[in-house]
Amino acid sequence: MTNLSTNVHCDTFKGVRVVSPLLHAFEFMSIVGNGTSEYDFLKEYAKNKAWDFDLNMVLDFIKLRENTVVITCPNEKIQWVNKGFTRMTGYGFNEAVGKSPNFLQGKETSLVTRQLIRERLNLRAPFSGQVINYRKDGGAYVCRVDILPVFNQDKVLSNFIALEHELV
C-alpha cells in the first residue's frame, strides 16, 4: 500500500457537479518516483479502506479536473490534499496533514455555516454549501464545499471527502 504521506503530485476536477460519493473520491495523482499510475494509487487506497463502491464507475469524471479535494479520517483530521488545495489556499501538503479543515475558517466564516457543517458531520451525513475560508496569506475567499462521508463494506465510516470550488 502506498503511504498517503508520500510526495504526491496531482491535478484536480474541473466542472464536476457533485452527484455521488464516487465523484469525490477520485482524481489523477502521480506518485513521485515509483511509477504507480494515478488511478492505481487511488484504487489501492480504496481497496485498503474497503470503500463500498466501484472505482471504474468514475473513470470518465476523473478526466475533468480543477477543484480542491481533501480526504480526512473519521475524526476529521486531514490525511491528504491535492495540488488544487495548495493553489487555492497557499498551504502545502505537509502544512495541512494532521489538521482539521476548520483551520481555514476565520472571522468572516458564518457561525451558522460552521454549526451546520458540524451537525452534518456528527450525523455522518453529506454537507453542501458556501463557506468563507482563508488563505495562508490571510485573504478570504468564498468556495462551494461538498463533503461526503465514505463508508467501507461493513458500513463503518472510513473517511470524509471534501470537494471545494472557489466561487468568483
PDB file of C-alpha atoms in Angstrom:
ATOM      1  CA  MET A   1       0.000   0.000   0.000  1.00  0.00           C
ATOM      2  CA  THR A   2       1.306   3.424  -0.889  1.00  0.00           C
ATOM      3  CA  ASN A   3       1.517   5.721   2.107  1.00  0.00           C
ATOM      4  CA  LEU A   4      -0.569   8.893   1.778  1.00  0.00           C
ATOM      5  CA  SER A   5       2.271  10.888   3.250  1.00  0.00           C
ATOM      6  CA  THR A   6       4.343  10.040   0.158  1.00  0.00           C
ATOM      7  CA  ASN A   7       5.241  13.022  -2.004  1.00  0.00           C
ATOM      8  CA  VAL A   8       2.213  13.278  -4.290  1.00  0.00           C
ATOM      9  CA  HIS A   9       1.640  15.364  -7.414  1.00  0.00           C
ATOM     10  CA  CYS A  10      -1.910  15.679  -8.631  1.00  0.00           C
ATOM     11  CA  ASP A  11      -4.355  17.619 -10.708  1.00  0.00           C
ATOM     12  CA  THR A  12      -7.932  18.438  -9.878  1.00  0.00           C
ATOM     13  CA  PHE A  13     -11.513  18.071 -11.065  1.00  0.00           C
ATOM     14  CA  LYS A  14     -12.988  20.782 -13.267  1.00  0.00           C
ATOM     15  CA  GLY A  15     -16.646  21.403 -13.740  1.00  0.00           C
ATOM     16  CA  VAL A  16     -17.884  18.329 -11.894  1.00  0.00           C
ATOM     17  CA  ARG A  17     -21.200  18.832 -10.121  1.00  0.00           C
ATOM     18  CA  VAL A  18     -21.334  16.655  -7.049  1.00  0.00           C
ATOM     19  CA  VAL A  19     -23.836  13.891  -7.665  1.00  0.00           C
ATOM     20  CA  SER A  20     -22.494  10.997  -5.615  1.00  0.00           C
ATOM     21  CA  PRO A  21     -19.635   9.981  -3.326  1.00  0.00           C
ATOM     22  CA  LEU A  22     -17.995   8.400  -6.350  1.00  0.00           C
ATOM     23  CA  LEU A  23     -17.146  11.753  -7.857  1.00  0.00           C
ATOM     24  CA  HIS A  24     -15.404  12.989  -4.737  1.00  0.00           C
ATOM     25  CA  ALA A  25     -13.075  10.124  -4.132  1.00  0.00           C
ATOM     26  CA  PHE A  26     -11.009  10.175  -7.243  1.00  0.00           C
ATOM     27  CA  GLU A  27      -8.661  12.318  -9.234  1.00  0.00           C
ATOM     28  CA  PHE A  28      -5.491  11.711 -11.159  1.00  0.00           C
ATOM     29  CA  MET A  29      -2.419  11.531  -8.946  1.00  0.00           C
ATOM     30  CA  SER A  30       1.210  10.744  -9.733  1.00  0.00           C
ATOM     31  CA  ILE A  31       3.378   9.246  -7.044  1.00  0.00           C
ATOM     32  CA  VAL A  32       6.840  10.722  -7.488  1.00  0.00           C
ATOM     33  CA  GLY A  33       9.471   8.227  -8.496  1.00  0.00           C
ATOM     34  CA  ASN A  34       7.670   4.915  -8.101  1.00  0.00           C
ATOM     35  CA  GLY A  35       5.782   4.636 -11.392  1.00  0.00           C
ATOM     36  CA  THR A  36       2.408   3.969  -9.778  1.00  0.00           C
ATOM     37  CA  SER A  37      -0.351   5.206 -12.070  1.00  0.00           C
ATOM     38  CA  GLU A  38      -2.736   7.796 -10.730  1.00  0.00           C
ATOM     39  CA  TYR A  39      -5.751   5.523 -10.930  1.00  0.00           C
ATOM     40  CA  ASP A  40      -3.896   2.527  -9.464  1.00  0.00           C
ATOM     41  CA  PHE A  41      -2.886   4.581  -6.430  1.00  0.00           C
ATOM     42  CA  LEU A  42      -6.499   5.526  -5.696  1.00  0.00           C
ATOM     43  CA  LYS A  43      -7.697   2.004  -6.414  1.00  0.00           C
ATOM     44  CA  GLU A  44      -5.181   0.637  -3.922  1.00  0.00           C
ATOM     45  CA  TYR A  45      -6.169   3.203  -1.297  1.00  0.00           C
ATOM     46  CA  ALA A  46      -9.882   2.480  -1.745  1.00  0.00           C
ATOM     47  CA  LYS A  47      -9.224  -1.264  -1.545  1.00  0.00           C
ATOM     48  CA  ASN A  48      -7.203  -0.838   1.648  1.00  0.00           C
ATOM     49  CA  LYS A  49     -10.036   1.213   3.152  1.00  0.00           C
ATOM     50  CA  ALA A  50     -12.618  -1.295   1.804  1.00  0.00           C
ATOM     51  CA  TRP A  51     -14.681   1.521   0.282  1.00  0.00           C
ATOM     52  CA  ASP A  52     -18.091   0.278  -0.738  1.00  0.00           C
ATOM     53  CA  PHE A  53     -18.240   1.382  -4.376  1.00  0.00           C
ATOM     54  CA  ASP A  54     -16.680   0.585  -7.741  1.00  0.00           C
ATOM     55  CA  LEU A  55     -13.899   2.905  -8.884  1.00  0.00           C
ATOM     56  CA  ASN A  56     -14.468   2.031 -12.528  1.00  0.00           C
ATOM     57  CA  MET A  57     -17.728   3.963 -12.397  1.00  0.00           C
ATOM     58  CA  VAL A  58     -15.868   7.282 -12.114  1.00  0.00           C
ATOM     59  CA  LEU A  59     -13.218   6.991 -14.794  1.00  0.00           C
ATOM     60  CA  ASP A  60     -14.982   9.439 -17.117  1.00  0.00           C
ATOM     61  CA  PHE A  61     -15.222  12.000 -14.323  1.00  0.00           C
ATOM     62  CA  ILE A  62     -11.555  11.709 -13.383  1.00  0.00           C
ATOM     63  CA  LYS A  63     -10.621  13.466 -16.614  1.00  0.00           C
ATOM     64  CA  LEU A  64     -12.497  16.622 -15.573  1.00  0.00           C
ATOM     65  CA  ARG A  65     -10.265  18.500 -13.107  1.00  0.00           C
ATOM     66  CA  GLU A  66      -9.825  21.821 -11.312  1.00  0.00           C
ATOM     67  CA  ASN A  67     -11.271  21.639  -7.808  1.00  0.00           C
ATOM     68  CA  THR A  68      -9.759  21.056  -4.409  1.00  0.00           C
ATOM     69  CA  VAL A  69     -10.013  17.583  -2.906  1.00  0.00           C
ATOM     70  CA  VAL A  70      -9.427  16.909   0.800  1.00  0.00           C
ATOM     71  CA  ILE A  71      -9.571  13.454   2.406  1.00  0.00           C
ATOM     72  CA  THR A  72      -9.912  13.245   6.183  1.00  0.00           C
ATOM     73  CA  CYS A  73     -10.076  10.342   8.588  1.00  0.00           C
ATOM     74  CA  PRO A  74     -13.284   9.818  10.612  1.00  0.00           C
ATOM     75  CA  ASN A  75     -12.046  12.157  13.362  1.00  0.00           C
ATOM     76  CA  GLU A  76     -11.801  14.842  10.658  1.00  0.00           C
ATOM     77  CA  LYS A  77      -8.019  15.227  10.567  1.00  0.00           C
ATOM     78  CA  ILE A  78      -6.650  15.795   7.078  1.00  0.00           C
ATOM     79  CA  GLN A  79      -4.902  12.761   5.594  1.00  0.00           C
ATOM     80  CA  TRP A  80      -4.436  14.009   2.042  1.00  0.00           C
ATOM     81  CA  VAL A  81      -4.931  17.145  -0.043  1.00  0.00           C
ATOM     82  CA  ASN A  82      -4.429  17.631  -3.743  1.00  0.00           C
ATOM     83  CA  LYS A  83      -2.416  20.196  -5.626  1.00  0.00           C
ATOM     84  CA  GLY A  84      -5.575  22.268  -6.104  1.00  0.00           C
ATOM     85  CA  PHE A  85      -5.733  22.705  -2.319  1.00  0.00           C
ATOM     86  CA  THR A  86      -2.276  24.257  -2.340  1.00  0.00           C
ATOM     87  CA  ARG A  87      -3.169  26.513  -5.266  1.00  0.00           C
ATOM     88  CA  MET A  88      -6.381  27.684  -3.582  1.00  0.00           C
ATOM     89  CA  THR A  89      -5.163  28.070  -0.002  1.00  0.00           C
ATOM     90  CA  GLY A  90      -1.406  28.566  -0.197  1.00  0.00           C
ATOM     91  CA  TYR A  91      -0.882  25.759   2.341  1.00  0.00           C
ATOM     92  CA  GLY A  92       1.323  22.861   1.307  1.00  0.00           C
ATOM     93  CA  PHE A  93       0.568  19.191   1.810  1.00  0.00           C
ATOM     94  CA  ASN A  94       2.697  18.902   4.957  1.00  0.00           C
ATOM     95  CA  GLU A  95       1.167  22.061   6.439  1.00  0.00           C
ATOM     96  CA  ALA A  96      -2.363  20.659   6.099  1.00  0.00           C
ATOM     97  CA  VAL A  97      -1.977  16.981   7.009  1.00  0.00           C
ATOM     98  CA  GLY A  98      -2.995  16.279  10.592  1.00  0.00           C
ATOM     99  CA  LYS A  99      -5.053  19.446  10.958  1.00  0.00           C
ATOM    100  CA  SER A 100      -8.809  19.809  10.979  1.00  0.00           C
ATOM    101  CA  PRO A 101     -10.080  21.534   7.812  1.00  0.00           C
ATOM    102  CA  ASN A 102     -11.633  24.195  10.027  1.00  0.00           C
ATOM    103  CA  PHE A 103      -8.169  25.769  10.339  1.00  0.00           C
ATOM    104  CA  LEU A 104      -9.128  27.525   7.078  1.00  0.00           C
ATOM    105  CA  GLN A 105     -12.083  29.257   8.709  1.00  0.00           C
ATOM    106  CA  GLY A 106     -11.904  32.733  10.225  1.00  0.00           C
ATOM    107  CA  LYS A 107     -13.752  35.827  11.358  1.00  0.00           C
ATOM    108  CA  GLU A 108     -15.981  36.080   8.268  1.00  0.00           C
ATOM    109  CA  THR A 109     -16.880  32.391   8.240  1.00  0.00           C
ATOM    110  CA  SER A 110     -20.543  32.199   9.194  1.00  0.00           C
ATOM    111  CA  LEU A 111     -21.233  30.716  12.624  1.00  0.00           C
ATOM    112  CA  VAL A 112     -24.430  29.224  11.201  1.00  0.00           C
ATOM    113  CA  THR A 113     -22.435  27.522   8.440  1.00  0.00           C
ATOM    114  CA  ARG A 114     -19.878  26.211  10.939  1.00  0.00           C
ATOM    115  CA  GLN A 115     -22.671  24.778  13.096  1.00  0.00           C
ATOM    116  CA  LEU A 116     -24.383  23.197  10.101  1.00  0.00           C
ATOM    117  CA  ILE A 117     -21.143  21.547   8.965  1.00  0.00           C
ATOM    118  CA  ARG A 118     -20.558  20.225  12.496  1.00  0.00           C
ATOM    119  CA  GLU A 119     -24.135  18.918  12.729  1.00  0.00           C
ATOM    120  CA  ARG A 120     -23.963  17.155   9.343  1.00  0.00           C
ATOM    121  CA  LEU A 121     -20.584  15.544  10.068  1.00  0.00           C
ATOM    122  CA  ASN A 122     -21.735  14.381  13.501  1.00  0.00           C
ATOM    123  CA  LEU A 123     -24.668  12.695  11.762  1.00  0.00           C
ATOM    124  CA  ARG A 124     -22.254  11.187   9.209  1.00  0.00           C
ATOM    125  CA  ALA A 125     -24.333  12.943   6.544  1.00  0.00           C
ATOM    126  CA  PRO A 126     -23.298  14.970   3.467  1.00  0.00           C
ATOM    127  CA  PHE A 127     -22.936  18.747   3.586  1.00  0.00           C
ATOM    128  CA  SER A 128     -23.181  21.148   0.649  1.00  0.00           C
ATOM    129  CA  GLY A 129     -22.916  24.903   0.899  1.00  0.00           C
ATOM    130  CA  GLN A 130     -20.881  28.059   0.535  1.00  0.00           C
ATOM    131  CA  VAL A 131     -18.111  28.792   3.010  1.00  0.00           C
ATOM    132  CA  ILE A 132     -15.790  31.741   3.514  1.00  0.00           C
ATOM    133  CA  ASN A 133     -12.309  30.359   4.114  1.00  0.00           C
ATOM    134  CA  TYR A 134      -8.895  31.996   4.456  1.00  0.00           C
ATOM    135  CA  ARG A 135      -5.683  31.529   2.530  1.00  0.00           C
ATOM    136  CA  LYS A 136      -2.292  31.258   4.168  1.00  0.00           C
ATOM    137  CA  ASP A 137      -1.681  34.941   3.340  1.00  0.00           C
ATOM    138  CA  GLY A 138      -4.846  35.898   5.279  1.00  0.00           C
ATOM    139  CA  GLY A 139      -7.002  36.659   2.249  1.00  0.00           C
ATOM    140  CA  ALA A 140     -10.606  35.479   2.375  1.00  0.00           C
ATOM    141  CA  TYR A 141     -12.248  33.535  -0.439  1.00  0.00           C
ATOM    142  CA  VAL A 142     -15.718  32.097  -0.970  1.00  0.00           C
ATOM    143  CA  CYS A 143     -15.990  28.480  -2.044  1.00  0.00           C
ATOM    144  CA  ARG A 144     -18.629  25.877  -2.675  1.00  0.00           C
ATOM    145  CA  VAL A 145     -17.956  22.911  -0.409  1.00  0.00           C
ATOM    146  CA  ASP A 146     -19.392  19.425  -0.771  1.00  0.00           C
ATOM    147  CA  ILE A 147     -18.448  16.986   1.989  1.00  0.00           C
ATOM    148  CA  LEU A 148     -19.381  13.326   1.802  1.00  0.00           C
ATOM    149  CA  PRO A 149     -18.909  10.506   4.276  1.00  0.00           C
ATOM    150  CA  VAL A 150     -17.352   7.374   2.768  1.00  0.00           C
ATOM    151  CA  PHE A 151     -18.222   4.046   4.344  1.00  0.00           C
ATOM    152  CA  ASN A 152     -16.440   0.736   3.975  1.00  0.00           C
ATOM    153  CA  GLN A 153     -18.059  -2.567   3.035  1.00  0.00           C
ATOM    154  CA  ASP A 154     -19.037  -3.115   6.670  1.00  0.00           C
ATOM    155  CA  LYS A 155     -20.868   0.245   6.633  1.00  0.00           C
ATOM    156  CA  VAL A 156     -18.313   1.755   9.014  1.00  0.00           C
ATOM    157  CA  LEU A 157     -17.238   5.345   8.361  1.00  0.00           C
ATOM    158  CA  SER A 158     -13.844   5.234   6.682  1.00  0.00           C
ATOM    159  CA  ASN A 159     -13.230   8.821   5.542  1.00  0.00           C
ATOM    160  CA  PHE A 160     -14.772  12.151   4.698  1.00  0.00           C
ATOM    161  CA  ILE A 161     -14.051  13.541   1.257  1.00  0.00           C
ATOM    162  CA  ALA A 162     -14.488  17.238   0.547  1.00  0.00           C
ATOM    163  CA  LEU A 163     -14.588  18.827  -2.877  1.00  0.00           C
ATOM    164  CA  GLU A 164     -14.221  22.595  -2.976  1.00  0.00           C
ATOM    165  CA  HIS A 165     -14.500  25.051  -5.826  1.00  0.00           C
ATOM    166  CA  GLU A 166     -13.690  28.728  -5.417  1.00  0.00           C
ATOM    167  CA  LEU A 167     -16.562  30.982  -6.467  1.00  0.00           C
ATOM    168  CA  VAL A 168     -15.563  34.026  -8.455  1.00  0.00           C
TER     169      VAL A 168
END
